[in-house]
Short mmCIF file of C-alpha atoms in Angstrom, two decimals:
data_model
loop_
_atom_site.label_atom_id
_atom_site.label_comp_id
_atom_site.label_asym_id
_atom_site.label_seq_id
_atom_site.Cartn_x
_atom_site.Cartn_y
_atom_site.Cartn_z
CA MET N 1 -39.34 66.95 -25.19
CA ASN N 2 -36.49 69.25 -26.01
CA LEU N 3 -33.24 67.56 -26.89
CA LYS N 4 -30.27 68.63 -28.98
CA ARG N 5 -28.18 65.73 -30.15
CA HIS N 6 -24.48 66.26 -30.64
CA GLY N 7 -22.08 64.00 -32.49
CA ILE N 8 -22.41 60.28 -32.97
CA ILE N 9 -22.32 57.37 -30.61
CA ALA N 10 -18.76 56.75 -29.52
CA GLY N 11 -16.97 53.42 -29.79
CA ILE N 12 -18.29 50.99 -27.26
CA ALA N 13 -16.19 49.36 -24.56
CA LEU N 14 -17.24 45.82 -23.71
CA THR N 15 -16.05 45.97 -20.11
CA ALA N 16 -15.70 48.81 -17.65
CA THR N 17 -14.23 47.79 -14.31
CA LEU N 18 -12.84 50.68 -12.40
CA ALA N 19 -11.86 51.28 -8.79
CA LEU N 20 -13.17 54.56 -7.49
CA ALA N 21 -10.77 56.66 -5.46
CA ALA N 22 -9.91 59.95 -3.86
CA CYS N 23 -12.95 61.63 -2.39
CA GLY N 24 -14.92 62.43 0.70
CA SER N 25 -13.95 61.81 4.26
CA ASP N 26 -11.42 59.24 5.36
CA ASN N 27 -14.11 57.03 6.84
CA ASN N 28 -15.84 56.73 3.42
CA GLU N 29 -19.29 57.46 4.76
CA PRO N 30 -21.77 58.88 2.22
CA SER N 31 -21.50 62.64 1.93
CA THR N 32 -24.59 64.78 2.26
CA PRO N 33 -25.77 66.73 -0.78
CA SER N 34 -26.56 70.38 -0.28
CA THR N 35 -29.99 71.73 -1.08
CA GLY N 36 -30.54 72.54 -4.72
CA GLY N 37 -27.89 70.08 -5.95
CA PRO N 38 -28.61 67.04 -8.13
CA SER N 39 -29.65 63.78 -6.50
CA GLY N 40 -26.24 62.36 -7.31
CA GLY N 41 -24.36 65.04 -5.40
CA THR N 42 -23.84 68.70 -4.69
CA ALA N 43 -22.53 71.54 -6.80
CA ALA N 44 -19.08 70.39 -5.64
CA GLY N 45 -19.49 66.82 -6.89
CA PRO N 46 -21.37 63.55 -6.53
CA THR N 47 -22.64 61.93 -3.36
CA CYS N 48 -19.92 59.50 -2.28
CA ALA N 49 -20.44 56.07 -0.71
CA SER N 50 -18.25 53.06 -0.02
CA GLY N 51 -18.84 49.48 -1.15
CA SER N 52 -19.13 47.75 -4.50
CA LEU N 53 -21.63 47.30 -7.32
CA THR N 54 -21.76 44.69 -10.04
CA ALA N 55 -23.75 45.36 -13.20
CA GLN N 56 -23.94 44.19 -16.79
CA GLY N 57 -25.95 44.38 -19.97
CA SER N 58 -26.13 46.80 -22.90
CA THR N 59 -22.91 47.21 -24.87
CA ALA N 60 -24.37 50.42 -26.31
CA GLN N 61 -23.95 52.20 -22.98
CA ALA N 62 -20.69 50.61 -21.84
CA ASN N 63 -18.55 53.52 -23.00
CA ALA N 64 -20.80 55.98 -21.17
CA MET N 65 -20.54 53.82 -18.04
CA ALA N 66 -16.75 53.84 -18.28
CA GLU N 67 -16.69 57.63 -18.45
CA TRP N 68 -19.16 58.01 -15.59
CA VAL N 69 -17.10 55.73 -13.37
CA LYS N 70 -13.94 57.66 -14.22
CA ALA N 71 -15.61 60.92 -13.27
CA TYR N 72 -17.02 59.42 -10.07
CA GLN N 73 -13.61 58.09 -9.01
CA GLN N 74 -12.10 61.54 -9.09
CA LYS N 75 -14.22 62.48 -6.09
CA CYS N 76 -15.12 59.28 -4.24
CA SER N 77 -13.04 56.71 -2.37
CA GLY N 78 -13.76 53.25 -0.99
CA ALA N 79 -16.05 52.23 -3.84
CA GLN N 80 -15.74 49.83 -6.75
CA ILE N 81 -18.05 49.43 -9.76
CA ASN N 82 -17.87 46.61 -12.29
CA TYR N 83 -19.96 47.06 -15.44
CA GLN N 84 -19.66 44.42 -18.16
CA GLY N 85 -21.10 44.81 -21.66
CA THR N 86 -22.68 41.38 -22.06
CA ALA N 87 -25.76 42.45 -24.13
CA SER N 88 -29.17 43.51 -22.88
CA GLY N 89 -30.70 40.04 -22.57
CA ALA N 90 -27.80 38.74 -20.50
CA GLY N 91 -27.96 41.80 -18.27
CA ILE N 92 -31.66 41.34 -17.56
CA THR N 93 -31.14 37.65 -16.81
CA ALA N 94 -28.35 38.52 -14.36
CA PHE N 95 -30.55 41.13 -12.70
CA GLN N 96 -33.44 38.67 -12.38
CA GLY N 97 -31.08 36.12 -10.84
CA GLY N 98 -29.64 38.58 -8.34
CA THR N 99 -26.10 38.53 -9.72
CA ALA N 100 -26.30 42.13 -10.98
CA ASP N 101 -27.18 45.08 -8.77
CA PHE N 102 -28.58 46.83 -11.82
CA ALA N 103 -28.73 46.02 -15.52
CA GLY N 104 -28.32 48.05 -18.67
CA SER N 105 -30.87 47.29 -21.39
CA ASP N 106 -31.54 48.83 -24.79
CA SER N 107 -35.26 48.22 -24.29
CA ALA N 108 -37.58 48.31 -21.31
CA LEU N 109 -38.58 45.12 -19.53
CA LYS N 110 -41.12 43.21 -21.58
CA ASP N 111 -44.58 42.78 -20.06
CA GLY N 112 -45.21 39.24 -18.85
CA GLU N 113 -42.59 36.79 -17.68
CA GLU N 114 -39.67 39.22 -18.01
CA VAL N 115 -41.35 41.78 -15.75
CA THR N 116 -42.63 39.10 -13.35
CA LYS N 117 -39.17 37.61 -12.82
CA ALA N 118 -37.58 41.03 -12.37
CA ASN N 119 -40.23 42.09 -9.86
CA ALA N 120 -39.77 38.84 -7.91
CA ARG N 121 -36.15 39.81 -7.33
CA CYS N 122 -37.24 43.15 -5.78
CA THR N 123 -38.52 42.26 -2.30
CA GLY N 124 -41.37 44.60 -1.39
CA GLY N 125 -40.97 46.59 -4.59
CA ALA N 126 -40.88 46.40 -8.36
CA ALA N 127 -38.29 46.62 -11.12
CA LEU N 128 -37.98 50.06 -12.68
CA ASN N 129 -37.01 51.11 -16.21
CA LEU N 130 -34.92 54.28 -15.89
CA PRO N 131 -33.87 55.83 -19.25
CA MET N 132 -30.27 56.99 -19.20
CA VAL N 133 -28.70 57.05 -22.70
CA THR N 134 -30.07 57.52 -26.22
CA GLY N 135 -28.50 56.57 -29.54
CA PRO N 136 -29.10 55.70 -33.20
CA ILE N 137 -29.19 52.36 -35.05
CA ALA N 138 -27.50 52.37 -38.45
CA ILE N 139 -28.48 50.30 -41.47
CA ALA N 140 -24.98 49.36 -42.61
CA TYR N 141 -24.23 47.70 -45.94
CA ASN N 142 -21.41 46.40 -48.15
CA LEU N 143 -22.18 46.92 -51.82
CA GLU N 144 -19.34 47.96 -54.09
CA GLY N 145 -20.08 50.90 -56.34
CA VAL N 146 -23.27 51.90 -54.56
CA LYS N 147 -23.21 55.08 -52.50
CA ASP N 148 -26.04 56.97 -50.85
CA LEU N 149 -28.31 53.95 -50.69
CA GLN N 150 -31.79 54.90 -49.54
CA LEU N 151 -34.51 52.57 -48.26
CA LYS N 152 -38.15 52.84 -47.34
CA PRO N 153 -39.41 50.99 -44.23
CA ASP N 154 -41.35 48.52 -46.39
CA THR N 155 -38.23 47.71 -48.41
CA LEU N 156 -36.19 47.21 -45.23
CA ALA N 157 -38.83 44.85 -43.88
CA LYS N 158 -38.79 42.81 -47.10
CA ILE N 159 -35.00 42.59 -47.06
CA PHE N 160 -34.80 41.37 -43.46
CA SER N 161 -37.78 39.01 -43.83
CA GLY N 162 -36.17 37.39 -46.86
CA ALA N 163 -38.80 38.52 -49.39
CA VAL N 164 -36.24 40.64 -51.27
CA LYS N 165 -33.22 38.50 -52.13
CA THR N 166 -31.05 40.44 -54.60
CA TRP N 167 -29.83 44.01 -54.75
CA ASP N 168 -31.42 44.63 -58.14
CA ASP N 169 -34.89 43.79 -56.85
CA ALA N 170 -37.62 46.12 -58.09
CA ALA N 171 -38.35 47.39 -54.56
CA ILE N 172 -34.77 48.57 -54.04
CA LYS N 173 -34.66 50.03 -57.57
CA ALA N 174 -37.80 52.05 -56.84
CA ASP N 175 -36.13 53.57 -53.76
CA ASN N 176 -32.94 54.31 -55.72
CA PRO N 177 -33.94 55.35 -59.24
CA ASN N 178 -30.55 56.90 -60.03
CA ALA N 179 -28.39 54.03 -58.75
CA THR N 180 -26.89 51.16 -60.72
CA LEU N 181 -27.72 48.13 -58.61
CA PRO N 182 -26.00 44.76 -59.17
CA ALA N 183 -27.67 41.35 -59.12
CA THR N 184 -25.60 40.45 -56.05
CA PRO N 185 -27.45 38.23 -53.54
CA ILE N 186 -28.38 39.98 -50.29
CA LEU N 187 -26.93 38.66 -47.03
CA ALA N 188 -29.10 40.07 -44.24
CA VAL N 189 -27.13 39.98 -40.98
CA HIS N 190 -28.92 40.06 -37.63
CA ARG N 191 -28.01 39.61 -33.97
CA GLY N 192 -27.81 35.99 -32.94
CA ASP N 193 -27.93 36.74 -29.21
CA SER N 194 -30.68 38.30 -27.10
CA SER N 195 -30.40 41.97 -27.92
CA GLY N 196 -32.15 45.21 -27.10
CA THR N 197 -30.94 46.51 -30.46
CA THR N 198 -32.92 43.74 -32.15
CA ASP N 199 -35.96 44.59 -30.03
CA ASN N 200 -35.79 48.24 -31.07
CA PHE N 201 -35.17 47.46 -34.74
CA THR N 202 -38.07 45.02 -34.92
CA LYS N 203 -40.30 47.51 -33.09
CA TYR N 204 -39.44 49.96 -35.84
CA LEU N 205 -40.29 47.44 -38.58
CA SER N 206 -43.54 46.45 -36.85
CA ALA N 207 -44.61 50.07 -36.53
CA THR N 208 -43.64 51.31 -39.98
CA ALA N 209 -44.13 48.28 -42.27
CA PRO N 210 -46.73 45.99 -40.66
CA SER N 211 -47.84 44.36 -43.92
CA ALA N 212 -44.28 43.38 -44.88
CA TRP N 213 -43.01 42.57 -41.36
CA THR N 214 -45.16 39.95 -39.65
CA PHE N 215 -42.74 38.74 -36.99
CA GLY N 216 -43.49 41.26 -34.24
CA ASN N 217 -40.75 42.55 -31.97
CA ASP N 218 -38.48 40.68 -29.58
CA LYS N 219 -34.94 40.69 -28.27
CA VAL N 220 -34.47 37.37 -30.09
CA TRP N 221 -34.56 37.41 -33.91
CA LYS N 222 -37.71 35.69 -35.20
CA ALA N 223 -37.57 35.98 -39.00
CA PRO N 224 -36.28 33.04 -41.08
CA GLY N 225 -33.05 33.09 -43.04
CA GLY N 226 -30.28 35.62 -42.85
CA GLN N 227 -27.13 35.21 -40.78
CA GLY N 228 -26.94 35.60 -37.01
CA GLU N 229 -23.86 37.03 -35.31
CA GLN N 230 -22.98 37.57 -31.66
CA LYS N 231 -23.12 41.15 -30.38
CA SER N 232 -22.72 44.32 -32.40
CA ASP N 233 -19.08 43.76 -33.25
CA GLY N 234 -20.00 40.38 -34.76
CA VAL N 235 -22.69 41.96 -36.95
CA ALA N 236 -20.38 44.76 -38.10
CA GLY N 237 -17.56 42.32 -38.83
CA ALA N 238 -19.80 40.08 -40.93
CA ILE N 239 -21.01 43.05 -42.98
CA LYS N 240 -17.46 44.26 -43.57
CA ARG N 241 -16.16 40.93 -44.86
CA SER N 242 -19.23 39.90 -46.91
CA ALA N 243 -20.03 41.47 -50.29
CA GLY N 244 -23.75 42.14 -50.56
CA ALA N 245 -24.30 42.18 -46.81
CA ILE N 246 -26.64 44.49 -44.90
CA GLY N 247 -27.38 44.67 -41.18
CA TYR N 248 -28.52 46.83 -38.27
CA VAL N 249 -25.91 47.98 -35.77
CA GLU N 250 -25.16 50.88 -33.46
CA LEU N 251 -23.62 53.72 -35.44
CA SER N 252 -20.29 53.57 -33.63
CA PHE N 253 -19.66 50.06 -34.96
CA ALA N 254 -20.46 51.17 -38.50
CA LYS N 255 -18.00 54.05 -38.13
CA THR N 256 -15.29 51.91 -36.55
CA ASN N 257 -15.53 49.42 -39.42
CA SER N 258 -15.82 52.10 -42.12
CA LEU N 259 -19.19 50.77 -43.26
CA ALA N 260 -21.53 52.65 -45.54
CA THR N 261 -24.88 53.52 -43.97
CA ALA N 262 -28.21 53.91 -45.72
CA LYS N 263 -30.59 56.85 -45.67
CA VAL N 264 -33.95 55.77 -44.24
CA GLN N 265 -37.31 57.26 -45.16
CA ASN N 266 -39.13 58.84 -42.23
CA GLY N 267 -42.84 59.47 -41.73
CA ALA N 268 -42.56 62.77 -43.58
CA GLY N 269 -41.43 60.92 -46.71
CA GLU N 270 -37.82 62.14 -46.48
CA PHE N 271 -34.82 59.87 -46.98
CA THR N 272 -32.70 60.97 -44.02
CA ALA N 273 -29.02 60.33 -43.37
CA LEU N 274 -28.06 59.18 -39.89
CA THR N 275 -26.40 61.89 -37.83
CA GLY N 276 -26.54 62.78 -34.17
CA ALA N 277 -28.85 65.69 -34.92
CA SER N 278 -31.25 63.69 -37.11
CA ALA N 279 -31.51 60.91 -34.50
CA GLY N 280 -32.10 63.46 -31.75
CA LYS N 281 -35.13 64.83 -33.58
CA THR N 282 -36.88 61.47 -33.19
CA ILE N 283 -36.09 61.30 -29.48
CA GLU N 284 -37.80 64.66 -29.05
CA GLY N 285 -41.12 62.94 -29.74
CA ALA N 286 -40.71 60.11 -27.20
CA LYS N 287 -43.38 59.88 -24.50
CA ILE N 288 -43.32 58.37 -21.00
CA THR N 289 -45.65 55.36 -20.79
CA GLY N 290 -44.53 53.98 -17.43
CA THR N 291 -46.30 54.84 -14.19
CA GLY N 292 -44.98 56.20 -10.90
CA ASP N 293 -41.21 55.85 -10.69
CA ASP N 294 -41.13 53.58 -13.76
CA LEU N 295 -40.17 55.72 -16.76
CA LYS N 296 -40.58 53.46 -19.77
CA LEU N 297 -40.59 55.50 -23.00
CA SER N 298 -42.51 55.08 -26.25
CA ILE N 299 -40.62 56.16 -29.37
CA ASP N 300 -42.53 57.41 -32.41
CA TYR N 301 -40.86 55.41 -35.19
CA LYS N 302 -43.28 56.98 -37.68
CA THR N 303 -42.15 60.49 -36.79
CA THR N 304 -43.08 63.17 -39.29
CA THR N 305 -40.59 65.67 -37.90
CA ALA N 306 -38.58 67.18 -40.76
CA GLY N 307 -35.03 65.84 -40.90
CA ALA N 308 -35.62 63.09 -38.30
CA TYR N 309 -33.82 59.74 -38.59
CA PRO N 310 -36.39 57.25 -37.28
CA ILE N 311 -34.43 54.23 -35.98
CA VAL N 312 -33.18 55.05 -32.48
CA LEU N 313 -32.91 53.33 -29.12
CA VAL N 314 -33.01 54.32 -25.47
CA THR N 315 -30.81 52.51 -22.97
CA TYR N 316 -32.37 51.92 -19.54
CA GLU N 317 -30.94 51.08 -16.16
CA ILE N 318 -33.07 48.29 -14.67
CA VAL N 319 -33.12 48.61 -10.88
CA CYS N 320 -35.31 47.66 -7.92
CA SER N 321 -37.55 50.35 -6.45
CA LYS N 322 -37.31 48.51 -3.11
CA GLY N 323 -35.47 45.45 -1.88
CA ASN N 324 -31.96 46.62 -2.71
CA GLN N 325 -29.23 45.34 -0.39
CA ALA N 326 -28.79 47.78 2.49
CA ASP N 327 -25.02 47.80 2.21
CA LYS N 328 -25.20 48.60 -1.52
CA LEU N 329 -28.04 51.11 -1.52
CA PRO N 330 -26.00 54.27 -0.74
CA LEU N 331 -23.56 53.58 -3.58
CA LEU N 332 -26.37 52.56 -5.96
CA LYS N 333 -28.18 55.85 -5.34
CA GLY N 334 -24.99 57.88 -5.34
CA PHE N 335 -23.63 56.48 -8.60
CA LEU N 336 -26.90 56.38 -10.58
CA GLY N 337 -27.75 59.78 -9.14
CA TYR N 338 -24.51 61.07 -10.63
CA THR N 339 -25.11 59.49 -14.05
CA VAL N 340 -28.45 61.29 -14.36
CA SER N 341 -27.24 64.56 -12.85
CA THR N 342 -26.75 67.54 -15.12
CA ASP N 343 -23.00 67.01 -14.90
CA GLY N 344 -23.29 63.31 -15.67
CA GLN N 345 -25.54 63.87 -18.65
CA ALA N 346 -23.29 66.63 -19.98
CA THR N 347 -20.51 64.01 -20.18
CA LEU N 348 -22.54 62.17 -22.83
CA GLU N 349 -22.27 65.03 -25.29
CA LYS N 350 -18.50 64.77 -25.64
CA LEU N 351 -18.89 61.03 -26.24
CA GLY N 352 -21.48 61.57 -28.94
CA TYR N 353 -24.43 60.14 -27.03
CA ALA N 354 -27.59 62.18 -26.50
CA PRO N 355 -28.28 63.61 -23.05
CA LEU N 356 -31.79 63.17 -21.70
CA PRO N 357 -34.27 65.99 -22.17
CA GLU N 358 -34.53 67.93 -18.90
CA THR N 359 -38.16 66.89 -18.34
CA VAL N 360 -37.14 63.21 -18.39
CA ARG N 361 -33.83 63.75 -16.59
CA ALA N 362 -35.55 65.35 -13.62
CA LYS N 363 -38.03 62.48 -13.36
CA VAL N 364 -35.26 59.86 -13.45
CA GLU N 365 -33.43 61.80 -10.76
CA ALA N 366 -36.54 61.76 -8.57
CA SER N 367 -37.00 58.01 -9.08
CA ILE N 368 -33.42 57.34 -7.99
CA LYS N 369 -33.96 59.39 -4.81
CA ASN N 370 -36.85 57.07 -3.94
CA LEU N 371 -34.86 53.82 -4.22
CA ALA N 372 -34.96 51.76 -1.03
#
C-alpha cells in the first residue's frame, strides 16, 4: 500500500450537523455521474440527492465529516446530514438499532454478537466495514522535568496493566538511561466508555507485548486499576491536570492540551516520535482481511519499517450492503461516494488526516456503488 501521510490529526468536532445547499437541478433529483468520474460524482462535483441522513460514532473522524459535509453542500441542495461524535461503541449500537443510517467506528465490527446484530439490521444483506480515515494514537504523559520519554511495548503494557506503578521503575529506567526519573506514582488513564481507540490500543498491546498484556483487546477497558474517563477529551483533560499521569489519546487532543508525547519502540527496535509521516509508514503495511465488499483491514503493529510509529487506527463507516431505506439510498451513496472520491480524500490532507492508499480507495468506492 502506498500512502504519504501529511500533518497531524486535526482537532476533533464532537457534532457536525449541516444543511446541504445550492446544487443540481431545482427538483433535487440525483444527478448522473459522467463516465470516468468517481462514484461520488463527476469531474464537476459530487452526485447530488435530496433527503436526510443521521449518523453517529467515532469522534476521531468528526472533523473530517464536518469538512466533507461543507464541501458537499457547496454543490448539492435539498439534503441534510447529521453526524454526531458519540464514540464508536455508541455509533455501532445506534446502527444496530436502526437509529443511524451509518456509523463511524475506529475499529471494524467484532466477530460474534456485534456482527450478528449489525447484519440483522440489514434486510437481505450484511453490514460492511468501509475504511475511510486513518490516524495516530499518542501516548501522552504529564511528568515535570522529563522530556523525550521513550517506551518499549512491554513497558507500556506493564504500565497500563498496573505492574509498573512508579516512574522510577527499573523497566522505565532501562528504556530511558539518560533521563532522571522521579519516584512519582503513575496514574494510567484509559477510556471509560466503549471506544474504538481502546480497541486499537489494546490490539497493539496484545500483538507486541503478549506476555505482559493478558487482557486481550476490546472496545471496553478490561485491565484493573487506572482511571477511566469519558471520550478523548476526558482522557486528555485528566492527563493535563494530574502530575504523573499517562494515557492513550488521538494526537489532536494531545496537541490541543499541550501534552508531551512519548516515543514508542517499533518492530525495528527504533524509538520513534509520533508524526504524520511516521504513522503513515505503518498504514502502508495494512492488509485487507474482509471479503467481497467488506474491507476490514489488519494493521501490522509489529511493523519493522524504518521510522514507522506503530500505534495507529483506521476509522470505518459501518453501512448495510442491502436493506437501506429506499428514500435514503441515493443520498447515502452520493455522500459516502464523495467522501471516498479522490477529491474527498484530498480534503483529509489539509486537515492532517491520512488519505486512503489508492488501492484501498478504489475498492471502497466500488463497494459504495454496490449498496442497495
